[in-house]
Coordinates of C-alpha atoms in Angstrom, one line a residue:
X1 CA 9.9 15.5 6.9
X2 CA 7.2 16.3 4.5
X3 CA 5.6 13.4 2.5
X4 CA 2.9 13.5 0.0
X5 CA 1.3 10.6 -0.8
X6 CA -1.8 9.7 -4.3
X7 CA -3.8 8.0 -3.3
X8 CA -4.2 9.1 0.5
X9 CA -7.9 7.2 0.6
X10 CA -6.8 4.4 -0.4
X11 CA -6.0 0.9 1.9
X12 CA -2.5 1.7 0.8
X13 CA -2.4 5.4 1.7
X14 CA -4.2 5.4 5.4
X15 CA -1.8 2.9 6.3
X16 CA 1.4 5.0 5.1
X17 CA -1.0 8.1 6.6
X18 CA -0.7 6.5 9.9
X19 CA 2.9 5.2 9.5
X20 CA 4.3 8.0 8.4
X21 CA 1.8 10.4 11.1
X22 CA 3.5 8.0 13.8
X23 CA 7.2 8.5 13.0
X24 CA 6.5 12.7 13.1
X25 CA 6.3 13.7 9.4
X26 CA 4.1 15.9 8.4
X27 CA 1.7 14.4 6.0
X28 CA -0.1 15.6 2.8
X29 CA -3.1 13.7 0.7
X30 CA -3.5 14.5 -3.2
X31 CA -6.9 13.8 -3.6
X32 CA -9.2 14.3 -6.4
X33 CA -12.8 16.4 -6.4
X34 CA -15.7 14.7 -6.4
X35 CA -18.8 14.8 -6.7
X36 CA -18.5 12.2 -3.9
X37 CA -16.0 12.2 -1.2
X38 CA -14.9 9.2 1.2
X39 CA -12.1 9.4 3.3
X40 CA -13.7 6.6 5.2
X41 CA -10.2 4.9 5.5
X42 CA -8.9 8.2 6.7
X43 CA -11.4 9.5 9.0
X44 CA -9.4 8.8 12.7
X45 CA -6.9 10.7 11.2
X46 CA -8.0 13.1 8.4
X47 CA -8.2 16.3 11.5
X48 CA -4.3 15.4 11.1
X49 CA -3.8 15.7 7.3
X50 CA -3.7 18.1 4.8
X51 CA -5.2 17.3 1.8
X52 CA -4.6 18.6 -1.3
X53 CA -6.8 18.9 -4.5
X54 CA -5.4 17.3 -8.0
X55 CA -5.3 15.8 -9.9
X56 CA -3.2 12.7 -12.2
X57 CA -5.1 12.7 -14.9
X58 CA -4.2 16.7 -15.1
X59 CA -0.7 17.7 -15.4
X60 CA -1.0 20.9 -14.5
X61 CA -3.1 20.3 -11.1
X62 CA -0.3 17.7 -10.3
X63 CA 3.4 20.8 -10.9
X64 CA 0.5 23.6 -8.7
X65 CA 0.3 20.1 -6.4
X66 CA 4.3 20.2 -5.9
X67 CA 5.2 23.7 -6.1
X68 CA 2.4 24.4 -2.9
X69 CA 4.0 21.5 -1.0
X70 CA 7.6 21.3 -1.5
X71 CA 8.1 17.5 -0.2
X72 CA 11.2 15.4 0.8
X73 CA 9.2 12.1 -0.2
X74 CA 6.1 11.5 -2.6
X75 CA 4.5 8.1 -2.9
X76 CA 2.3 8.0 -6.1
X77 CA -0.3 5.1 -4.8
X78 CA -2.8 6.4 -7.0
X79 CA -4.9 4.3 -10.3
X80 CA -7.0 2.1 -11.2
X81 CA -6.7 -0.3 -9.6
X82 CA -9.2 -2.7 -9.5
X83 CA -8.6 -5.8 -11.7
X84 CA -11.4 -6.4 -13.8
X85 CA -12.4 -2.9 -14.5
X86 CA -8.9 -2.3 -16.0
X87 CA -11.4 -4.7 -19.0
X88 CA -14.2 -2.4 -18.4
X89 CA -12.3 0.5 -19.6
X90 CA -8.6 0.0 -20.8
X91 CA -7.7 3.3 -22.5
X92 CA -9.0 5.2 -19.0
X93 CA -7.0 2.9 -16.4
X94 CA -4.1 3.8 -19.5
X95 CA -4.9 6.7 -18.2
X96 CA -4.2 6.3 -14.4
X97 CA -2.1 4.3 -14.4
X98 CA 0.3 5.0 -16.7
X99 CA 0.6 7.5 -18.5
X100 CA -0.3 9.5 -15.3
X101 CA 3.0 8.1 -13.3
X102 CA 4.6 9.9 -16.8
X103 CA 2.8 13.2 -15.7
X104 CA 4.0 13.0 -12.0
X105 CA 7.3 11.9 -12.6
X106 CA 7.7 15.2 -15.4
X107 CA 5.8 17.9 -12.7
X108 CA 8.6 16.6 -9.8
X109 CA 11.1 16.8 -12.3
X110 CA 10.3 20.5 -13.3
X111 CA 9.3 21.6 -9.8
X112 CA 11.7 19.7 -6.2
X113 CA 13.6 17.0 -8.7
X114 CA 14.9 16.5 -5.0
X115 CA 12.3 14.6 -3.8
X116 CA 12.5 10.8 -3.0
X117 CA 10.0 9.5 -5.1
X118 CA 8.4 5.9 -4.4
X119 CA 6.4 4.3 -7.6
X120 CA 3.2 1.2 -6.8
X121 CA 4.0 -1.3 -8.8
X122 CA 2.2 -5.1 -8.8
X123 CA 3.1 -8.6 -9.2
X124 CA 0.5 -8.7 -12.2
X125 CA 3.2 -7.3 -14.7
X126 CA 4.4 -10.9 -13.7
X127 CA 1.6 -12.7 -15.2
X128 CA 1.8 -15.7 -16.9
X129 CA 4.8 -16.2 -15.9
X130 CA 7.9 -17.5 -16.3
X131 CA 9.5 -18.6 -13.4
X132 CA 8.5 -19.2 -9.6
X133 CA 9.4 -18.3 -7.6
X134 CA 9.5 -14.0 -9.1
X135 CA 12.0 -11.6 -8.6
X136 CA 13.4 -8.3 -9.5
X137 CA 14.9 -9.8 -12.2
X138 CA 11.5 -12.2 -13.8
X139 CA 10.4 -10.8 -16.8
X140 CA 7.7 -9.5 -17.9
X141 CA 4.0 -11.5 -19.5
X142 CA 1.1 -9.1 -18.0
X143 CA -1.8 -10.5 -18.8
X144 CA -4.8 -7.4 -18.4
X145 CA -5.1 -3.5 -19.1
X146 CA -4.7 -2.6 -15.3
X147 CA -0.8 -4.9 -15.5
X148 CA -0.1 -3.2 -18.2
X149 CA -0.7 0.4 -17.3
X150 CA 1.9 -0.6 -14.1
X151 CA 4.7 -2.1 -16.4
X152 CA 4.6 1.1 -18.3
X153 CA 4.7 2.6 -14.4
X154 CA 7.5 0.4 -13.4
X155 CA 9.5 1.3 -16.1
X156 CA 9.1 4.6 -16.9
X157 CA 9.9 5.2 -13.5
X158 CA 13.4 3.8 -14.1
X159 CA 13.9 5.9 -17.1
X160 CA 13.7 8.9 -15.0
X161 CA 16.3 7.5 -12.6
X162 CA 18.2 6.3 -15.1
X163 CA 17.9 9.7 -17.2
X164 CA 17.2 13.0 -14.5
X165 CA 19.3 11.0 -11.5
X166 CA 16.2 10.7 -9.6
X167 CA 15.4 8.8 -6.7
X168 CA 12.6 6.8 -7.9
X169 CA 12.8 3.8 -5.8
X170 CA 9.5 1.3 -7.0
X171 CA 8.6 -1.6 -4.0
X172 CA 6.4 -4.6 -6.6
X173 CA 4.1 -5.1 -3.6
X174 CA 2.4 -9.0 -3.8
X175 CA -1.0 -9.2 -2.7
X176 CA -1.2 -7.6 0.3
X177 CA -5.1 -7.8 1.9
X178 CA -6.9 -5.5 5.2
X179 CA -10.0 -5.1 7.1
X180 CA -9.5 -2.0 4.6
X181 CA -9.5 -4.1 1.9
X182 CA -12.2 -3.0 -0.4
X183 CA -15.2 -5.0 -1.1
X184 CA -15.0 -6.0 -5.0
X185 CA -11.5 -7.8 -3.8
X186 CA -11.5 -11.0 -3.7
X187 CA -10.4 -11.3 -0.4
X188 CA -12.7 -8.9 1.5
X189 CA -15.7 -10.0 -1.0
X190 CA -15.1 -13.7 1.5
X191 CA -14.6 -12.1 4.1
X192 CA -17.8 -9.8 4.2
X193 CA -19.4 -13.2 3.2
X194 CA -18.7 -14.9 5.4
X195 CA -19.5 -13.1 7.7
X196 CA -22.6 -12.1 6.5
X197 CA -23.9 -16.1 6.2
X198 CA -22.9 -16.5 9.7
X199 CA -25.2 -13.4 11.4
X200 CA -27.8 -14.7 8.4
X201 CA -28.0 -11.8 5.9
X202 CA -26.9 -14.2 3.3
X203 CA -27.1 -17.8 1.8
X204 CA -23.6 -18.0 -0.5
X205 CA -21.2 -16.0 -2.0
X206 CA -20.5 -15.9 -5.5
X207 CA -17.3 -16.4 -6.6
X208 CA -15.0 -16.7 -9.3
X209 CA -11.1 -18.4 -10.0
X210 CA -11.3 -20.7 -7.2
X211 CA -7.8 -22.3 -8.0
X212 CA -6.0 -19.1 -8.3
X213 CA -3.3 -19.0 -6.5
X214 CA -1.4 -15.6 -4.4
X215 CA 1.0 -13.9 -1.9
X216 CA -1.1 -12.4 -0.1
X217 CA -0.1 -10.7 3.4
X218 CA -1.5 -7.5 5.5
X219 CA -0.7 -4.7 3.8
X220 CA 0.1 -2.9 7.1
X221 CA 3.3 -5.1 6.9
X222 CA 3.8 -3.4 3.7
X223 CA 3.5 0.4 3.9
X224 CA 6.5 -0.2 6.5
X225 CA 8.7 -1.5 3.3
X226 CA 7.6 1.5 1.4
X227 CA 8.7 4.0 3.4
X228 CA 12.0 1.7 3.8
X229 CA 12.6 2.4 -0.1
X230 CA 13.3 6.2 0.5
X231 CA 15.5 6.2 3.8
X232 CA 18.7 4.0 1.3
X233 CA 21.5 5.5 0.4
X234 CA 20.6 4.7 -3.3
X235 CA 16.7 3.8 -5.6
X236 CA 16.1 0.7 -6.4
X237 CA 13.7 -1.6 -6.7
X238 CA 11.8 -4.7 -4.6
X239 CA 9.7 -7.5 -4.4
X240 CA 7.6 -7.4 -1.5
X241 CA 6.8 -10.5 -0.5
X242 CA 5.6 -13.3 1.9
X243 CA 6.6 -15.9 0.3
X244 CA 4.2 -18.5 0.6
X245 CA 1.1 -18.5 -2.5
X246 CA -2.3 -20.0 -1.1
X247 CA -5.0 -20.5 -3.8
X248 CA -8.2 -18.7 -3.3
X249 CA -9.8 -22.3 -2.3
X250 CA -7.5 -21.5 0.9
X251 CA -8.6 -18.2 2.0
X252 CA -12.4 -19.7 1.5
X253 CA -11.2 -22.1 4.1
X254 CA -9.7 -20.8 6.2
X255 CA -12.2 -17.7 5.9
X256 CA -15.6 -20.1 7.0
X257 CA -12.7 -22.1 9.9
X258 CA -12.8 -18.5 11.2
X259 CA -17.4 -19.4 12.3
X260 CA -17.3 -22.7 12.8
X261 CA -18.5 -23.5 8.4
X262 CA -17.8 -25.4 5.4
X263 CA -17.6 -23.2 3.1
X264 CA -18.6 -25.8 0.1
X265 CA -22.3 -25.8 1.6
X266 CA -21.9 -21.8 0.9
X267 CA -20.2 -21.5 -2.4
X268 CA -21.3 -21.0 -6.3
X269 CA -18.9 -20.7 -9.4
X270 CA -20.2 -18.3 -11.1
X271 CA -19.0 -17.7 -15.1
X272 CA -19.3 -13.8 -14.6
X273 CA -16.6 -13.4 -12.3
X274 CA -13.8 -14.6 -14.3
X275 CA -11.3 -13.1 -16.0
X276 CA -10.7 -13.1 -19.6
X277 CA -6.8 -14.0 -19.0
X278 CA -5.9 -15.3 -15.4
X279 CA -2.9 -15.0 -13.6
X280 CA -2.4 -18.6 -12.4
X281 CA 0.7 -18.8 -10.2
X282 CA 1.9 -16.2 -8.5
X283 CA 5.2 -16.0 -5.1
X284 CA 7.0 -13.7 -5.0
X285 CA 11.0 -13.8 -3.6
X286 CA 11.6 -11.0 -1.5
X287 CA 14.6 -11.9 -0.9
X288 CA 16.5 -8.9 -1.6
X289 CA 13.6 -6.6 1.3
X290 CA 15.5 -8.7 4.0
X291 CA 19.4 -8.2 3.2
X292 CA 19.1 -4.8 2.2
X293 CA 16.3 -3.1 3.3
X294 CA 15.8 -5.2 6.5
X295 CA 12.0 -6.3 6.0
X296 CA 10.4 -9.1 6.3
X297 CA 6.1 -9.3 7.0
X298 CA 5.0 -9.4 10.8
X299 CA 1.4 -10.9 10.1
X300 CA 0.9 -14.2 8.6
X301 CA -2.2 -15.8 6.2
X302 CA -4.6 -17.5 8.9
X303 CA -3.9 -14.1 11.4
X304 CA -4.7 -11.9 7.7
X305 CA -7.6 -14.3 7.4
X306 CA -9.2 -14.4 11.1
X307 CA -8.5 -10.1 11.3
X308 CA -10.5 -9.9 8.3
X309 CA -12.8 -11.7 9.5
X310 CA -13.4 -10.1 12.6
X311 CA -13.6 -6.8 11.4
X312 CA -16.3 -7.5 9.4
X313 CA -17.9 -9.2 12.1
X314 CA -18.1 -6.4 14.2
X315 CA -19.5 -4.0 11.2
X316 CA -22.5 -6.2 10.2
X317 CA -23.4 -6.2 14.6
X318 CA -22.9 -2.5 14.7
X319 CA -25.4 -1.9 11.1
X320 CA -22.0 -0.5 9.1
X321 CA -22.0 -3.6 7.0

């Protein structure tokens, strides 16, 4: 089996590549031509991957890539994925995260219609939530250019499934973290900050809204759900979530507790890190995924925080912070 992963150098792409290699897949990763290449997350498996160059902004490059690879499964994880950046670069976010999905689906339609397609949808699409918890049927009310773009990507995937009989599934994934998370994301910003404070490299941690609540899970668990979606008889959309909500403040408490420190002595709220429009209370109902996919998360909240803090402590101790 041949699988193609866009966004393979990201957190989810690297964990998915690990999983697929374990299952005996030949794994291809789409990478953009860049003056500074960042293969840190896939360094440990790079010699087992086939990296192919293409760009979601360039449909011809996508067509050529698919003609070369002829994949059985395609996982579209590439996106402009950091929500705050989507306000400063809303048009570019739309090009990658929205129209980029259309370009890829069109390329698939012309080159490899029988391939199975996975679209990375996001809990951010729910935005100003209409109900708690959120299910596959909860209406979307996106609150950022990133979330608006993800809604487009979600519905264009549904449209191609219904219009062209394409096996196309979307995973509406709630927040999922790991030691491989980028430092710009609040969870990793916290655990990296905790490690620096504990080891004496820093004296404070500046954050925005501490009351925002998220449904946080472990990325390694969530990529298993992606794979399971493409092993079904019929394509469908699934919420993937832990079903438990925690505030940023609770994440702080858990992270600082790992190193026996009181977060209130080190954390400073900074208006610069407040979102123009906040998503307050995300919590997902993954009953459908449990019943149909047989999926459930294995790593709980406390264990996730502990893993991230310990990994960052190890990095700083090794001089690789």
